[in-house]
mmCIF file of C-alpha atoms in Angstrom:
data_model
loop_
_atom_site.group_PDB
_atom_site.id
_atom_site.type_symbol
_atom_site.label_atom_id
_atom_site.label_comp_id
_atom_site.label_asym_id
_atom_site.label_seq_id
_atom_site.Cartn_x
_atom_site.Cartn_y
_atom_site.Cartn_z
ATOM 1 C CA UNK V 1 279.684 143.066 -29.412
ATOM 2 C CA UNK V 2 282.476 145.010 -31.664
ATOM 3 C CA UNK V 3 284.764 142.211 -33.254
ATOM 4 C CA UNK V 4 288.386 143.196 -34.507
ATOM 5 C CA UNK V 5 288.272 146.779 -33.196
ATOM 6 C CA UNK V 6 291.581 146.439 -31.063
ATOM 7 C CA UNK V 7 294.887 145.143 -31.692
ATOM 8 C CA UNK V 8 297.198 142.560 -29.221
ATOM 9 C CA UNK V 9 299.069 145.761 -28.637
ATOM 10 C CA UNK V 10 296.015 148.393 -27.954
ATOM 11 C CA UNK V 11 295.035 145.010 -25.938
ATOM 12 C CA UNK V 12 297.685 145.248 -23.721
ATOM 13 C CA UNK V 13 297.927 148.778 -23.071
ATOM 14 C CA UNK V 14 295.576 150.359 -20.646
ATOM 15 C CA UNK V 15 295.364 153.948 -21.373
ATOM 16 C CA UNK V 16 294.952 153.003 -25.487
ATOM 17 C CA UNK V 17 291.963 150.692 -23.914
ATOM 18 C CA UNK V 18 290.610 153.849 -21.606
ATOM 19 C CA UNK V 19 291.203 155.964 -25.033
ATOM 20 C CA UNK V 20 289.348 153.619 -26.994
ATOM 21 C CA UNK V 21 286.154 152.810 -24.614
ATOM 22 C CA UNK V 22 285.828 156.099 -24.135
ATOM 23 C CA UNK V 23 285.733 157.262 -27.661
ATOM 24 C CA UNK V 24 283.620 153.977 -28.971
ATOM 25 C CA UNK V 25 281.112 155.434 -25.892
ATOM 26 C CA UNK V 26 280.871 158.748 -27.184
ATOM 27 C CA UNK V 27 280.534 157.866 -30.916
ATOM 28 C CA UNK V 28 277.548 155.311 -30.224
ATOM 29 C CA UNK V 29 275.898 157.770 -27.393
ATOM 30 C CA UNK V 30 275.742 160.235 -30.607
ATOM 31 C CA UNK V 31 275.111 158.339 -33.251
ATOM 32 C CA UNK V 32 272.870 155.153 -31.530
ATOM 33 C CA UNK V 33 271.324 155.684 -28.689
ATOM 34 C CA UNK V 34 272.529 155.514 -24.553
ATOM 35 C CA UNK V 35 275.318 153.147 -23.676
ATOM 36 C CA UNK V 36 274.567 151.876 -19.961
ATOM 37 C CA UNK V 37 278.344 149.884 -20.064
ATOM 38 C CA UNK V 38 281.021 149.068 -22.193
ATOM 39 C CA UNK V 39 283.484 146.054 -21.275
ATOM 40 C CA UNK V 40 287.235 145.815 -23.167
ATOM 41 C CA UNK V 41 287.901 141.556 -22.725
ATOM 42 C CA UNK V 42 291.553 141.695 -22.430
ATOM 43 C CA UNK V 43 293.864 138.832 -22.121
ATOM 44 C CA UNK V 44 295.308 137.543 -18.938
ATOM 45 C CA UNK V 45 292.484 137.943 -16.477
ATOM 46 C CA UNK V 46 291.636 134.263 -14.728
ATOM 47 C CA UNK V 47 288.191 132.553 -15.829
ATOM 48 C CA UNK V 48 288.793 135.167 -18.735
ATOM 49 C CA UNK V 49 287.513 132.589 -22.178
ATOM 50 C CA UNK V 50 290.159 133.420 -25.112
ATOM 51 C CA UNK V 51 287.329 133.673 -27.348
ATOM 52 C CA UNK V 52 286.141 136.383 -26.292
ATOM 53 C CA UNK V 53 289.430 138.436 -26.062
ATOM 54 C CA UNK V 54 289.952 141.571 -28.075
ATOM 55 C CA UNK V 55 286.377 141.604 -28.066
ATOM 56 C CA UNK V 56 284.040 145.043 -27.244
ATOM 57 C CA UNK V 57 280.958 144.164 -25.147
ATOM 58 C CA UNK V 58 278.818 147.796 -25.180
ATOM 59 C CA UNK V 59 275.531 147.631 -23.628
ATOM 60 C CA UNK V 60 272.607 149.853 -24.591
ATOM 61 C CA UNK V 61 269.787 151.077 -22.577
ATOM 62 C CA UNK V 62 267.361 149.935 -25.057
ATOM 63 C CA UNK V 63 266.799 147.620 -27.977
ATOM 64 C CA UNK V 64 266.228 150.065 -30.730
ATOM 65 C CA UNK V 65 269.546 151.185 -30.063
ATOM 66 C CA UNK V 66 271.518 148.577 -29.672
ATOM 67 C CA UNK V 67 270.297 147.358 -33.590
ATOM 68 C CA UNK V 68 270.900 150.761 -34.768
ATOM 69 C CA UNK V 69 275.033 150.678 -33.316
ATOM 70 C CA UNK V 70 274.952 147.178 -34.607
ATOM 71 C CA UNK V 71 273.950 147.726 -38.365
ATOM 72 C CA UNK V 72 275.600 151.510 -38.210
ATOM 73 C CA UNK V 73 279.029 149.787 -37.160
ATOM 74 C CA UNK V 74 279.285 146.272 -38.821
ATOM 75 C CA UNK V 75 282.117 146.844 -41.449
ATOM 76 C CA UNK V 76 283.307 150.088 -40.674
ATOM 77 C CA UNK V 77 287.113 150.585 -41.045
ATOM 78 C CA UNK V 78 288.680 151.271 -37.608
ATOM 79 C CA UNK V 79 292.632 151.979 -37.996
ATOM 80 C CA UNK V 80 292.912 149.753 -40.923
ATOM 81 C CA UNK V 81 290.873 146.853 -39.051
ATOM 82 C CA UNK V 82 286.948 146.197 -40.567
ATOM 83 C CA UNK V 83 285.100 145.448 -37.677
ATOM 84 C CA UNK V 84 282.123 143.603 -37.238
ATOM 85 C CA UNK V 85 279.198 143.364 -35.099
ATOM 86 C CA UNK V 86 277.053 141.038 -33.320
ATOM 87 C CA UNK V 87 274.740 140.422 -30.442
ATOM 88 C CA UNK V 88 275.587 138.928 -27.257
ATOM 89 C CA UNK V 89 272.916 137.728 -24.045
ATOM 90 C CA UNK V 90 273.054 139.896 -21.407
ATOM 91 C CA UNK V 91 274.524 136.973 -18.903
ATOM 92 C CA UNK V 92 277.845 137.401 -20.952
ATOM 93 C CA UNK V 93 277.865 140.806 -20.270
ATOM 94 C CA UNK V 94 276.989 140.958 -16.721
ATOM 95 C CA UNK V 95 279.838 137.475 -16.551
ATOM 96 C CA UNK V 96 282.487 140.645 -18.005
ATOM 97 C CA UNK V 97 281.136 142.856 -15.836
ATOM 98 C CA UNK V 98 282.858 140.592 -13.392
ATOM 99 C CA UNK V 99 285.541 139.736 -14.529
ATOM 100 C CA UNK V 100 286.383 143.763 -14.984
ATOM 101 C CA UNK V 101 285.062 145.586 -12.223
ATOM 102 C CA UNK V 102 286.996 148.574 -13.229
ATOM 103 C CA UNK V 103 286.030 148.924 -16.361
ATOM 104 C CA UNK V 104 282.153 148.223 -15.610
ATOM 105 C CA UNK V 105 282.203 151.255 -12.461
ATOM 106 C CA UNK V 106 281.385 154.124 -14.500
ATOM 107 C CA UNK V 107 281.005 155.808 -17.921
ATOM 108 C CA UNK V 108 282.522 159.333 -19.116
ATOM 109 C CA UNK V 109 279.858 161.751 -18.535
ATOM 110 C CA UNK V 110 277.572 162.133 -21.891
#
């Protein structure tokens, strides 16, 4: 999970979100490791918890690189925003997954 990445306004648009899961997918496929999904959790979706909101769920296709994105991202600057990382279970992700069924049907080509 990428904390503080977007703001309410990035949040709300959804070609800045497309923009933005597309680029955080290509910078961890070439720095980490495979990304099987990425989930934005945007506001205003029903069963949708508000803490998770603003919140980047990216899923990789193994361990190893999910702790590499995680350590290789926690802090960095992202348009004057530090974000930070953490790990999520895999029921939260699948429960986005959801939620977002058209953010979860495909990823750019790698």
């Amino acid at each position: 999970v990428i904390k503080n990445m977007l703001s309410d306004a990035e949040l709300g648009d959804d070609a800045e979100c497309r923009e933005i899961a597309e680029d955080t997918v290509d910078k961890c496929q070439a720095d980490f490791g495979k990304v099987s999904g990425i989930v934005i959790a945007r506001p205003g979706r029903e069963g949708m918890h508000e803490g998770l909101v603003g919140k980047v769920f990216v899923e990789f296709e193994d361990v190893e690189a999910a702790k590499k994105a995680a350590v290789g991202l926690n802090h960095v600057r992202f348009d004057d925003r530090t974000v930070e990382t953490a790990f999520e279970m895999p029921q939260a992700f699948n429960a986005l997954k959801r939620l977002f069924p058209e953010q979860a049907q495909g990823l750019p080509p790698a």
